[in-house]
PDB file of C-alpha atoms in Angstrom:
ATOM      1  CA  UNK A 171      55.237  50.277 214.293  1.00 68.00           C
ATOM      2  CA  UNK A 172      53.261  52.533 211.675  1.00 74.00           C
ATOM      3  CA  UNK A 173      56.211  53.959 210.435  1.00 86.00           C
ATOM      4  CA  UNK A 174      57.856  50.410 209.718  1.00 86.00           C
ATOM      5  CA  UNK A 175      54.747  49.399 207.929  1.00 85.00           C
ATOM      6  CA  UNK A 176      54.986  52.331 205.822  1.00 89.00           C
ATOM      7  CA  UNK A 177      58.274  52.077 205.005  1.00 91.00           C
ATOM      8  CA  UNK A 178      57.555  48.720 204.166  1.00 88.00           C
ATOM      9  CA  UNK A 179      54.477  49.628 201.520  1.00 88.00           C
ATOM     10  CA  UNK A 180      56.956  52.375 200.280  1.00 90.00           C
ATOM     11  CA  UNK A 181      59.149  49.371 199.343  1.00 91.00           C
ATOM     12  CA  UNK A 182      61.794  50.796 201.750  1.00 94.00           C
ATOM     13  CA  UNK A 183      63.212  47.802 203.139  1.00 93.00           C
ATOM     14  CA  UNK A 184      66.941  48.244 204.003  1.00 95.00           C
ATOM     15  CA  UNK A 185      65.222  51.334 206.291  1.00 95.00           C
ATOM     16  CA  UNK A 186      61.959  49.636 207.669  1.00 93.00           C
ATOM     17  CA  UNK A 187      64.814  46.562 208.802  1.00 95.00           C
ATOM     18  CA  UNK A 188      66.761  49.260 210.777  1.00 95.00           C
ATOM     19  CA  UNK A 189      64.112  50.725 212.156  1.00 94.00           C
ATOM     20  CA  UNK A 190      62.534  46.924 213.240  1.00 94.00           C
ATOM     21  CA  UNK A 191      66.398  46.424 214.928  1.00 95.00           C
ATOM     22  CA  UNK A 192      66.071  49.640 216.975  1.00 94.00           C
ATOM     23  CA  UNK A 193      62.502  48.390 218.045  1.00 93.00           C
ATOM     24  CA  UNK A 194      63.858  45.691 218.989  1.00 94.00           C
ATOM     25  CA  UNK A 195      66.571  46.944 221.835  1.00 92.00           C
ATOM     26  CA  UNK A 196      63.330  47.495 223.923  1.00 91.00           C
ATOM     27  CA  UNK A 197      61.657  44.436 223.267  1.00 91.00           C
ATOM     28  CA  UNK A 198      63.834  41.261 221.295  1.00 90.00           C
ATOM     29  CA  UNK A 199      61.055  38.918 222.252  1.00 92.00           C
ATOM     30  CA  UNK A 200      58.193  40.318 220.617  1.00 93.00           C
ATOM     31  CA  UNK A 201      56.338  38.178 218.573  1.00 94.00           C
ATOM     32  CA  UNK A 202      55.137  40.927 215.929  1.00 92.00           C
ATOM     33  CA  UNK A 203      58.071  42.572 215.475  1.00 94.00           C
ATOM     34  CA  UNK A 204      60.315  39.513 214.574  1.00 95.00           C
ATOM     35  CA  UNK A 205      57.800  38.210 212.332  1.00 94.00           C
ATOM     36  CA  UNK A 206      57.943  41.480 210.640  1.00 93.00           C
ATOM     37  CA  UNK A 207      61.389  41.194 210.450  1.00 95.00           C
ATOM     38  CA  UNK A 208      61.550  38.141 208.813  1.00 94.00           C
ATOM     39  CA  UNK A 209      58.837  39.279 205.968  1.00 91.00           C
ATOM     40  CA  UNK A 210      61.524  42.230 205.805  1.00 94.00           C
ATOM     41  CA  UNK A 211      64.352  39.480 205.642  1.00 95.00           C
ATOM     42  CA  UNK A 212      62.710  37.816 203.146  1.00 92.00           C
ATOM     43  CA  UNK A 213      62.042  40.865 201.223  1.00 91.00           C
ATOM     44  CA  UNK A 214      65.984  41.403 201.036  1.00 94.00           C
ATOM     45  CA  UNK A 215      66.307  37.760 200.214  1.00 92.00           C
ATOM     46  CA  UNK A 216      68.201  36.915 203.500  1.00 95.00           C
ATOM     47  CA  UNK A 217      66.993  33.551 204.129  1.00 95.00           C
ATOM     48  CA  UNK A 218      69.292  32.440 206.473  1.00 97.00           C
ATOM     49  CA  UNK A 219      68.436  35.250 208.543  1.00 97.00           C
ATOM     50  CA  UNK A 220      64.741  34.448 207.643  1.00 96.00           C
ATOM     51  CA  UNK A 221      65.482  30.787 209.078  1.00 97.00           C
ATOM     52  CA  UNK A 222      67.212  32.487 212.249  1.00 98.00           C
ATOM     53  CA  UNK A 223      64.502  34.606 213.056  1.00 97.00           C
ATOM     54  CA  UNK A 224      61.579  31.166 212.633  1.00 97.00           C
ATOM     55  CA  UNK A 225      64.075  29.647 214.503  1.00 98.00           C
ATOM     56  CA  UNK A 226      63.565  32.024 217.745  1.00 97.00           C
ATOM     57  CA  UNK A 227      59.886  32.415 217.164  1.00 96.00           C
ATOM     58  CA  UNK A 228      59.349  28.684 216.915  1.00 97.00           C
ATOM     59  CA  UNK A 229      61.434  28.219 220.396  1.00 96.00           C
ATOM     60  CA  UNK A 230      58.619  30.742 221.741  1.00 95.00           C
ATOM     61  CA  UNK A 231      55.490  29.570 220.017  1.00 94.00           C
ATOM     62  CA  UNK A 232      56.564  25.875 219.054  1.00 94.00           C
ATOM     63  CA  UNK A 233      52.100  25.214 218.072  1.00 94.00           C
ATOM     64  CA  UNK A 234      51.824  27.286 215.465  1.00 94.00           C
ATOM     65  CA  UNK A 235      52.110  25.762 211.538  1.00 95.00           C
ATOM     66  CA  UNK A 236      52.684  28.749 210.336  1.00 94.00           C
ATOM     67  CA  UNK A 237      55.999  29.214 211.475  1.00 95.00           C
ATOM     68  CA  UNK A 238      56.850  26.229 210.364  1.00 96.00           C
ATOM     69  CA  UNK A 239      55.562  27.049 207.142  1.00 94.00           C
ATOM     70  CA  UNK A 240      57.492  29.913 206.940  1.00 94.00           C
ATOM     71  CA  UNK A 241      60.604  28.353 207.820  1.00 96.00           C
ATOM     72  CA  UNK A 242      60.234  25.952 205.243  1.00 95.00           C
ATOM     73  CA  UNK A 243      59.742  28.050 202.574  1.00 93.00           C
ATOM     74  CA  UNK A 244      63.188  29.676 203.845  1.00 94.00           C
ATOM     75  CA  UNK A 245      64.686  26.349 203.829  1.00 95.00           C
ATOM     76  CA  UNK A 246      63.373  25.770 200.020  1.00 93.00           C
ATOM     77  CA  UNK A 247      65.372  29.309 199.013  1.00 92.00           C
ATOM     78  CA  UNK A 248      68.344  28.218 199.629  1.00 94.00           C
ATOM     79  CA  UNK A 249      68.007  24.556 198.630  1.00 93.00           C
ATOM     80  CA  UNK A 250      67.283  22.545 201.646  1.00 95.00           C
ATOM     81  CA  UNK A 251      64.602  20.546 200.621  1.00 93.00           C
ATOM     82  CA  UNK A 252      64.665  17.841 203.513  1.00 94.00           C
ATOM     83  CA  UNK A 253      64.309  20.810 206.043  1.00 97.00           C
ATOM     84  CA  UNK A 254      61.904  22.072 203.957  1.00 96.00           C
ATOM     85  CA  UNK A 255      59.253  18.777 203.387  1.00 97.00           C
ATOM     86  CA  UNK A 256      59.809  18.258 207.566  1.00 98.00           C
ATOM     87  CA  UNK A 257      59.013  21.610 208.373  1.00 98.00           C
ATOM     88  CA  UNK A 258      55.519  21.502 205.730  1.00 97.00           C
ATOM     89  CA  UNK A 259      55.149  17.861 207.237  1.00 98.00           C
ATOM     90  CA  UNK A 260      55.044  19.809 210.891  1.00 98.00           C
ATOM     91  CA  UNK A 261      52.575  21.844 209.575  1.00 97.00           C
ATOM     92  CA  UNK A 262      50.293  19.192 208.543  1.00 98.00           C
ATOM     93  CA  UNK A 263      50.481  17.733 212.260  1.00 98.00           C
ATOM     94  CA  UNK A 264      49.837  21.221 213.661  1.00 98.00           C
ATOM     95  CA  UNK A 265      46.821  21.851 210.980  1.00 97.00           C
ATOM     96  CA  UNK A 266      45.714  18.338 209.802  1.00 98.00           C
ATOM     97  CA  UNK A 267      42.361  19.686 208.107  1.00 97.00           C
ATOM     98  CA  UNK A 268      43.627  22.754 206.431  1.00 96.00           C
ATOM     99  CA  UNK A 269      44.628  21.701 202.416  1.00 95.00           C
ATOM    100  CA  UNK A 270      46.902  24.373 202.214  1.00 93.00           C
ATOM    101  CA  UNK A 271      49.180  22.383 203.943  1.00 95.00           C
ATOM    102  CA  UNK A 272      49.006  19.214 201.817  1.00 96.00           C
ATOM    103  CA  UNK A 273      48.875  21.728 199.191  1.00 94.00           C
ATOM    104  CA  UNK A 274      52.475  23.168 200.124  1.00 93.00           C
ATOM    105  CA  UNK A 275      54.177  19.851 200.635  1.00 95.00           C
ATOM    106  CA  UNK A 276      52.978  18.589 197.270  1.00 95.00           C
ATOM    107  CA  UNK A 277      54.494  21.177 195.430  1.00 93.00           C
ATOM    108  CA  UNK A 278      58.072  20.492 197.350  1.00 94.00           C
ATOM    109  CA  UNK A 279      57.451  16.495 196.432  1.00 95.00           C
ATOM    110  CA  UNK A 280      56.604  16.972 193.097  1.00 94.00           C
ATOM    111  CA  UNK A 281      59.934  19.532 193.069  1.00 92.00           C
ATOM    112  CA  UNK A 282      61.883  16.651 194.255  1.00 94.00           C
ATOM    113  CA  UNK A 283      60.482  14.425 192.043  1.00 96.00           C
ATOM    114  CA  UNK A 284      58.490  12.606 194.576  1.00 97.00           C
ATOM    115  CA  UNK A 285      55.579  12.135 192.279  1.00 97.00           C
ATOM    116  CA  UNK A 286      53.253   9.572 193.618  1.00 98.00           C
ATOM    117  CA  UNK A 287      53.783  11.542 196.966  1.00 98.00           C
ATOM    118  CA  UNK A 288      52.652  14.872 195.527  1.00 97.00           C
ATOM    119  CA  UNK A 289      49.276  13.262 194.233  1.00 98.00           C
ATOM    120  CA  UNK A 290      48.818  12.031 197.676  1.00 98.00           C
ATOM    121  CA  UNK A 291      49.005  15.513 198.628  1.00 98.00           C
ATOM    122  CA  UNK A 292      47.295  17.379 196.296  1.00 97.00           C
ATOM    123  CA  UNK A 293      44.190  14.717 196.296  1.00 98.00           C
ATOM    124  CA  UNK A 294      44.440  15.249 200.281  1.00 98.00           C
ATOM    125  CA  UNK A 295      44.193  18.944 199.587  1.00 96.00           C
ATOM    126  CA  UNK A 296      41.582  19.134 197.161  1.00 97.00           C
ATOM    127  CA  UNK A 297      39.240  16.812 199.471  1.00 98.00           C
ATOM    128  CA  UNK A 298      39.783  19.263 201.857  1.00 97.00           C
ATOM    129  CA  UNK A 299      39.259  22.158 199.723  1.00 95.00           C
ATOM    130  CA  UNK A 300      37.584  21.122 196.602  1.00 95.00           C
ATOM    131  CA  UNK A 301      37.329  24.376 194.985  1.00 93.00           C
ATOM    132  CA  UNK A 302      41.203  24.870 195.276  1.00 91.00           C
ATOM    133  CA  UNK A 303      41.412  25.771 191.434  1.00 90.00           C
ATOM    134  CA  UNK A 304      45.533  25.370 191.951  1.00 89.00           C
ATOM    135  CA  UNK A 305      45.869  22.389 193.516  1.00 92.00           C
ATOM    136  CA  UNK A 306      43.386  21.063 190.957  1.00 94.00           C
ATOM    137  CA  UNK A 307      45.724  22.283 187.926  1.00 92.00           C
ATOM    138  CA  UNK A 308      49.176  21.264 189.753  1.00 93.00           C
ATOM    139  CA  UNK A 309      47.445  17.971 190.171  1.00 95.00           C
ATOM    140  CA  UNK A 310      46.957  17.299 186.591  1.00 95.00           C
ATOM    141  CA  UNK A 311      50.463  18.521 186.076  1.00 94.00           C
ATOM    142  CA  UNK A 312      51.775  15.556 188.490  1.00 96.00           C
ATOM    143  CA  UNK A 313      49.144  12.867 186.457  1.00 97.00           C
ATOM    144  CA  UNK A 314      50.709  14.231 183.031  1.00 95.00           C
ATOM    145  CA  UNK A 315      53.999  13.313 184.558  1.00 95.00           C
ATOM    146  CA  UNK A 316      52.620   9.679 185.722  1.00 97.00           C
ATOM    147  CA  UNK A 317      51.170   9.040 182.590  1.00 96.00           C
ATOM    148  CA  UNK A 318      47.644   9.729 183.579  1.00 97.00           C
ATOM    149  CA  UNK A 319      46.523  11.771 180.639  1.00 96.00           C
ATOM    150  CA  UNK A 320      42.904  11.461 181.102  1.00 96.00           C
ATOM    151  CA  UNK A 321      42.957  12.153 184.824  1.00 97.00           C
ATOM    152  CA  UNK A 322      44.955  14.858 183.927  1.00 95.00           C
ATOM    153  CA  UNK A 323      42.598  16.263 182.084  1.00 95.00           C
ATOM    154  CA  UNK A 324      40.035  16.130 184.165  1.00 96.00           C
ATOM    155  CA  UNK A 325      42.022  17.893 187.104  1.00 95.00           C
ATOM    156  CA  UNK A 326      42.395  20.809 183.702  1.00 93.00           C
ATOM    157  CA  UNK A 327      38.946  20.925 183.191  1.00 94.00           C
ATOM    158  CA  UNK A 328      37.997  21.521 187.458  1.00 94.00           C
ATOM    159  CA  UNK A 329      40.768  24.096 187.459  1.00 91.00           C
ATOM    160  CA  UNK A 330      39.288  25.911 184.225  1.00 89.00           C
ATOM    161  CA  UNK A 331      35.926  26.008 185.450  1.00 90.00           C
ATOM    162  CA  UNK A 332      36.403  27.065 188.604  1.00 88.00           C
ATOM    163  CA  UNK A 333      38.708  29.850 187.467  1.00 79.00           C
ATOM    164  CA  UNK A 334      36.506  30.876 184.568  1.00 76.00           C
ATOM    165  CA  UNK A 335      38.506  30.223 181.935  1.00 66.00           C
ATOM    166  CA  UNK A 336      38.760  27.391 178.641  1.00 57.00           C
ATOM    167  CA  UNK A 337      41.214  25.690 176.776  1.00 52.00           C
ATOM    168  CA  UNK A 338      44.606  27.298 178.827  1.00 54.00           C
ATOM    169  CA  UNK A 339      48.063  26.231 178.360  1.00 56.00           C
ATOM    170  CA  UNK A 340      49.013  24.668 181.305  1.00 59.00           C
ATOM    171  CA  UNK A 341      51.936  25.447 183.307  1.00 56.00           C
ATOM    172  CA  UNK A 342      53.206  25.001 186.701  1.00 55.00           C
ATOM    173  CA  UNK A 343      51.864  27.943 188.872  1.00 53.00           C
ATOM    174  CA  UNK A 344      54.128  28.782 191.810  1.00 48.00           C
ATOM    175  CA  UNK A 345      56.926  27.532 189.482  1.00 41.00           C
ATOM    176  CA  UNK A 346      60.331  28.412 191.114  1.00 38.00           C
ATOM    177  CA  UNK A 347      62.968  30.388 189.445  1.00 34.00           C
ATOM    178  CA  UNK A 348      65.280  27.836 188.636  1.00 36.00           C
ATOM    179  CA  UNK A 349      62.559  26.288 186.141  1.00 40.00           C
ATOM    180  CA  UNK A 350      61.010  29.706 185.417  1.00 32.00           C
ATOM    181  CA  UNK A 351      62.660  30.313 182.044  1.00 31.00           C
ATOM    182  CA  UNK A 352      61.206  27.143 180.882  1.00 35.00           C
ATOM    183  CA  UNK A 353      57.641  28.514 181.498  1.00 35.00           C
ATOM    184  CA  UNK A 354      55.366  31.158 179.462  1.00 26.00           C
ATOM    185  CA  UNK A 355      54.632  32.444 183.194  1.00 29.00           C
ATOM    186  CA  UNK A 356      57.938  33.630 184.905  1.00 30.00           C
ATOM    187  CA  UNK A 357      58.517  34.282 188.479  1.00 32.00           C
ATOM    188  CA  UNK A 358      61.081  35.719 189.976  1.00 35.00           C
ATOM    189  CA  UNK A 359      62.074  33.511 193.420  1.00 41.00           C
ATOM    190  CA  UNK A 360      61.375  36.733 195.728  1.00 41.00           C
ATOM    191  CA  UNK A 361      58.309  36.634 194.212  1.00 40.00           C
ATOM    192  CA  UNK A 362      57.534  33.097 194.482  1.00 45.00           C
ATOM    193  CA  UNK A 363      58.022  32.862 198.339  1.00 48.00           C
ATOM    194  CA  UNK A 364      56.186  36.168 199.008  1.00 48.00           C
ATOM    195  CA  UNK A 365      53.114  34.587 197.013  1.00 47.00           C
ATOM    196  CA  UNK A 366      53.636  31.348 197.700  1.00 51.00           C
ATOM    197  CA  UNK A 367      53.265  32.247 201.687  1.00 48.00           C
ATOM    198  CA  UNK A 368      50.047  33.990 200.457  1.00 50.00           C
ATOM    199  CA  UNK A 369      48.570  31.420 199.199  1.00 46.00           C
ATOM    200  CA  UNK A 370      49.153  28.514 201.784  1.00 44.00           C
ATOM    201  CA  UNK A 371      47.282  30.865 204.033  1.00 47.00           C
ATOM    202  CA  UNK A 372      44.404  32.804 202.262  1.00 49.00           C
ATOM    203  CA  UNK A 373      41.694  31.356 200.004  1.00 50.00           C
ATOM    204  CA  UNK A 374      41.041  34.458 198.483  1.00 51.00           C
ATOM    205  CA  UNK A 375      44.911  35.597 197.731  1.00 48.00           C
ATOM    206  CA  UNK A 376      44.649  31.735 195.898  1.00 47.00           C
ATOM    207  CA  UNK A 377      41.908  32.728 193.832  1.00 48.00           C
ATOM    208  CA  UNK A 378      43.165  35.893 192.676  1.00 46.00           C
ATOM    209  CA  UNK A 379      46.655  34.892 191.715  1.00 44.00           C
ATOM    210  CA  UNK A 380      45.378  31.984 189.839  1.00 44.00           C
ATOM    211  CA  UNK A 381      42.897  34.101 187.706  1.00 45.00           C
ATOM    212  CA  UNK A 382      46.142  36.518 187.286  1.00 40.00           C
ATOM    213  CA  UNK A 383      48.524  34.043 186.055  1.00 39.00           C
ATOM    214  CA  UNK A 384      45.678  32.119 183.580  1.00 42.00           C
ATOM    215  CA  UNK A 385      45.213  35.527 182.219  1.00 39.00           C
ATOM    216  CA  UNK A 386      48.570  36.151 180.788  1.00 33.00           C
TER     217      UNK A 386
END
Protein backbone atom coordinates (compact mmCIF):
# COMPACT_ATOMS: atom_id res chain seq x y z
CA UNK A 1 0.00 0.00 0.00
CA UNK A 2 3.01 2.53 0.64
CA UNK A 3 4.24 2.13 -2.62
CA UNK A 4 0.73 3.01 -4.26
CA UNK A 5 0.56 6.06 -2.12
CA UNK A 6 3.81 7.11 -3.32
CA UNK A 7 3.29 6.62 -6.64
CA UNK A 8 0.32 8.48 -6.19
CA UNK A 9 2.18 11.79 -4.50
CA UNK A 10 4.76 11.25 -7.38
CA UNK A 11 1.74 11.98 -9.64
CA UNK A 12 2.25 8.47 -11.13
CA UNK A 13 -1.14 7.43 -11.73
CA UNK A 14 -1.41 5.11 -14.79
CA UNK A 15 1.34 2.98 -12.42
CA UNK A 16 -0.15 3.44 -8.81
CA UNK A 17 -3.75 2.09 -10.82
CA UNK A 18 -1.83 -1.08 -11.90
CA UNK A 19 -0.34 -1.65 -8.98
CA UNK A 20 -4.03 -1.05 -6.95
CA UNK A 21 -5.40 -3.92 -9.76
CA UNK A 22 -2.68 -6.41 -8.75
CA UNK A 23 -3.62 -5.67 -5.01
CA UNK A 24 -6.62 -6.36 -5.75
CA UNK A 25 -6.38 -10.25 -7.11
CA UNK A 26 -5.85 -10.99 -3.33
CA UNK A 27 -8.44 -8.99 -1.95
CA UNK A 28 -11.39 -7.30 -4.61
CA UNK A 29 -13.48 -6.49 -1.59
CA UNK A 30 -11.38 -4.28 0.30
CA UNK A 31 -12.76 -1.21 1.24
CA UNK A 32 -9.38 0.92 1.14
CA UNK A 33 -8.10 -0.23 -1.79
CA UNK A 34 -11.18 0.47 -4.08
CA UNK A 35 -11.61 3.76 -2.65
CA UNK A 36 -8.11 4.39 -3.60
CA UNK A 37 -8.83 3.29 -6.81
CA UNK A 38 -11.46 5.45 -7.50
CA UNK A 39 -9.38 8.74 -6.24
CA UNK A 40 -6.86 7.11 -8.87
CA UNK A 41 -9.88 6.84 -11.41
CA UNK A 42 -10.73 10.11 -10.86
CA UNK A 43 -7.28 11.32 -11.17
CA UNK A 44 -7.27 9.82 -14.86
CA UNK A 45 -10.66 11.33 -15.34
CA UNK A 46 -12.44 7.90 -15.69
CA UNK A 47 -15.66 8.64 -14.19
CA UNK A 48 -17.54 5.95 -15.29
CA UNK A 49 -15.15 3.74 -13.77
CA UNK A 50 -15.22 6.17 -10.74
CA UNK A 51 -19.17 5.52 -10.68
CA UNK A 52 -18.43 1.62 -11.03
CA UNK A 53 -16.18 1.42 -8.31
CA UNK A 54 -19.02 3.78 -5.68
CA UNK A 55 -21.23 1.54 -7.13
CA UNK A 56 -19.54 -1.74 -5.44
CA UNK A 57 -18.53 0.10 -2.34
CA UNK A 58 -22.01 1.46 -1.80
CA UNK A 59 -23.49 -2.32 -2.26
CA UNK A 60 -20.94 -3.05 0.76
CA UNK A 61 -21.28 -0.02 2.95
CA UNK A 62 -24.80 1.34 1.73
CA UNK A 63 -24.62 4.11 5.43
CA UNK A 64 -22.02 6.01 4.53
CA UNK A 65 -22.71 9.77 2.72
CA UNK A 66 -19.64 9.87 1.59
CA UNK A 67 -19.89 7.46 -0.99
CA UNK A 68 -22.66 8.86 -2.10
CA UNK A 69 -21.01 12.01 -2.27
CA UNK A 70 -18.46 10.73 -4.23
CA UNK A 71 -20.59 9.13 -6.65
CA UNK A 72 -22.31 12.16 -7.27
CA UNK A 73 -19.65 14.20 -7.99
CA UNK A 74 -18.82 11.33 -10.68
CA UNK A 75 -22.24 11.60 -11.92
CA UNK A 76 -21.82 15.63 -12.26
CA UNK A 77 -18.46 14.87 -14.63
CA UNK A 78 -20.05 13.44 -17.05
CA UNK A 79 -23.34 15.37 -17.00
CA UNK A 80 -25.82 13.48 -15.02
CA UNK A 81 -27.17 15.92 -12.92
CA UNK A 82 -30.41 14.01 -11.68
CA UNK A 83 -28.02 11.16 -10.44
CA UNK A 84 -26.02 13.63 -9.16
CA UNK A 85 -28.73 15.98 -6.84
CA UNK A 86 -30.19 12.18 -5.61
CA UNK A 87 -27.01 10.94 -4.70
CA UNK A 88 -26.07 14.67 -2.59
CA UNK A 89 -29.86 14.38 -1.49
CA UNK A 90 -28.73 10.69 0.03
CA UNK A 91 -26.15 12.31 1.65
CA UNK A 92 -28.18 14.77 3.42
CA UNK A 93 -30.40 11.76 4.83
CA UNK A 94 -27.23 9.89 5.85
CA UNK A 95 -25.64 13.28 7.48
CA UNK A 96 -28.64 15.63 8.15
CA UNK A 97 -26.51 18.10 10.45
CA UNK A 98 -23.36 18.33 8.49
CA UNK A 99 -23.67 21.77 5.98
CA UNK A 100 -21.36 20.41 3.71
CA UNK A 101 -23.96 18.49 2.43
CA UNK A 102 -26.56 21.23 1.84
CA UNK A 103 -23.55 22.99 0.79
CA UNK A 104 -22.85 20.41 -2.17
CA UNK A 105 -26.40 20.12 -3.38
CA UNK A 106 -26.75 23.89 -3.61
CA UNK A 107 -24.06 24.29 -5.85
CA UNK A 108 -25.63 21.37 -8.30
CA UNK A 109 -29.22 23.42 -7.95
CA UNK A 110 -27.93 26.59 -8.56
CA UNK A 111 -25.91 24.69 -11.71
CA UNK A 112 -29.22 23.60 -12.88
CA UNK A 113 -30.71 26.66 -12.42
CA UNK A 114 -32.73 25.64 -9.49
CA UNK A 115 -32.30 28.92 -7.76
CA UNK A 116 -34.74 29.27 -4.99
CA UNK A 117 -33.61 25.60 -4.18
CA UNK A 118 -29.93 26.49 -3.88
CA UNK A 119 -30.75 29.34 -1.26
CA UNK A 120 -32.61 26.77 0.61
CA UNK A 121 -29.46 24.98 0.69
CA UNK A 122 -26.93 27.25 1.22
CA UNK A 123 -29.08 29.12 4.16
CA UNK A 124 -29.44 25.35 5.54
CA UNK A 125 -25.68 25.14 5.33
CA UNK A 126 -24.62 28.26 6.71
CA UNK A 127 -27.04 27.69 9.89
CA UNK A 128 -25.24 24.75 10.27
CA UNK A 129 -21.92 26.13 9.75
CA UNK A 130 -22.03 29.80 10.05
CA UNK A 131 -18.51 30.53 9.49
CA UNK A 132 -18.62 28.65 6.05
CA UNK A 133 -16.97 31.75 4.25
CA UNK A 134 -18.03 29.80 0.73
CA UNK A 135 -21.30 29.02 1.18
CA UNK A 136 -21.70 32.59 2.45
CA UNK A 137 -20.20 34.07 -0.97
CA UNK A 138 -22.05 31.36 -3.33
CA UNK A 139 -25.08 32.48 -1.44
CA UNK A 140 -24.91 36.02 -2.44
CA UNK A 141 -24.10 34.81 -5.89
CA UNK A 142 -27.66 32.90 -5.98
CA UNK A 143 -29.47 36.39 -4.30
CA UNK A 144 -27.64 38.49 -7.19
CA UNK A 145 -29.31 36.09 -9.52
CA UNK A 146 -32.88 36.50 -7.64
CA UNK A 147 -32.63 40.00 -7.58
CA UNK A 148 -31.69 40.31 -3.99
CA UNK A 149 -28.94 42.85 -4.25
CA UNK A 150 -28.84 43.91 -0.75
CA UNK A 151 -28.96 40.42 0.70
CA UNK A 152 -26.43 39.77 -1.60
CA UNK A 153 -24.35 41.96 -0.26
CA UNK A 154 -24.57 41.14 2.93
CA UNK A 155 -23.76 37.32 2.25
CA UNK A 156 -20.27 39.47 0.40
CA UNK A 157 -19.57 41.23 3.33
CA UNK A 158 -19.77 37.66 5.92
CA UNK A 159 -17.66 35.95 3.28
CA UNK A 160 -15.02 38.94 3.24
CA UNK A 161 -14.72 39.13 6.80
CA UNK A 162 -14.43 35.88 7.61
CA UNK A 163 -11.81 35.30 4.93
CA UNK A 164 -9.90 38.47 5.71
CA UNK A 165 -10.25 40.20 2.84
CA UNK A 166 -12.33 43.73 1.38
CA UNK A 167 -13.92 44.86 -1.55
CA UNK A 168 -13.27 41.33 -3.87
CA UNK A 169 -14.68 40.67 -7.17
CA UNK A 170 -16.94 38.08 -6.77
CA UNK A 171 -17.02 34.97 -8.65
CA UNK A 172 -18.34 31.58 -8.40
CA UNK A 173 -15.77 29.44 -6.41
CA UNK A 174 -15.89 25.75 -7.31
CA UNK A 175 -16.99 27.04 -10.76
CA UNK A 176 -16.96 24.06 -13.23
CA UNK A 177 -15.06 24.02 -16.40
CA UNK A 178 -17.67 24.48 -18.73
CA UNK A 179 -18.27 28.14 -17.21
CA UNK A 180 -14.59 28.53 -16.23
CA UNK A 181 -13.52 30.73 -19.14
CA UNK A 182 -16.14 33.12 -18.16
CA UNK A 183 -14.45 33.61 -14.71
CA UNK A 184 -11.15 35.64 -13.58
CA UNK A 185 -10.59 32.29 -11.44
CA UNK A 186 -10.26 29.19 -13.80
CA UNK A 187 -10.47 25.63 -12.89
CA UNK A 188 -9.75 22.95 -14.68
CA UNK A 189 -12.75 20.06 -14.09
CA UNK A 190 -10.03 17.48 -12.64
CA UNK A 191 -9.38 20.04 -10.46
CA UNK A 192 -12.75 20.98 -9.49
CA UNK A 193 -13.86 17.43 -8.35
CA UNK A 194 -10.55 16.72 -6.54
CA UNK A 195 -11.23 20.07 -4.49
CA UNK A 196 -14.58 20.07 -4.55
CA UNK A 197 -14.51 16.45 -2.62
CA UNK A 198 -12.12 18.35 -0.26
CA UNK A 199 -14.13 20.68 0.67
CA UNK A 200 -17.57 18.88 1.32
CA UNK A 201 -15.51 17.03 3.85
CA UNK A 202 -12.87 19.23 5.67
CA UNK A 203 -13.42 22.64 7.28
CA UNK A 204 -10.00 23.47 7.12
CA UNK A 205 -9.28 22.36 3.24
CA UNK A 206 -12.59 25.05 2.89
CA UNK A 207 -10.81 27.70 4.50
CA UNK A 208 -7.68 27.45 2.75
CA UNK A 209 -8.93 27.20 -0.78
CA UNK A 210 -11.17 30.08 -0.27
CA UNK A 211 -8.32 32.41 1.04
CA UNK A 212 -6.35 30.92 -2.19
CA UNK A 213 -8.81 31.71 -4.77
CA UNK A 214 -9.75 35.49 -3.10
CA UNK A 215 -6.10 36.03 -3.38
CA UNK A 216 -5.66 35.85 -7.05
Amino acid sequence: MGNVENLINNGEFELALSAINELMTEDEYNIDLLLLKAQVSSRLEQYEEVIDIYNRVINLMPGSAEYYAGRGLAYHAIGYQKQTLKDFTTAIELEPENGYRYASRAFIQDFLGKHLEALDDYNKAIELDPDDAVSLNNRGLVEEKLGRMHLSQKSFARADGLAGVDNQQHNPLLQPSNEASKQKTELSFKYFVDILKSLFTSASERKKFINFLLKR
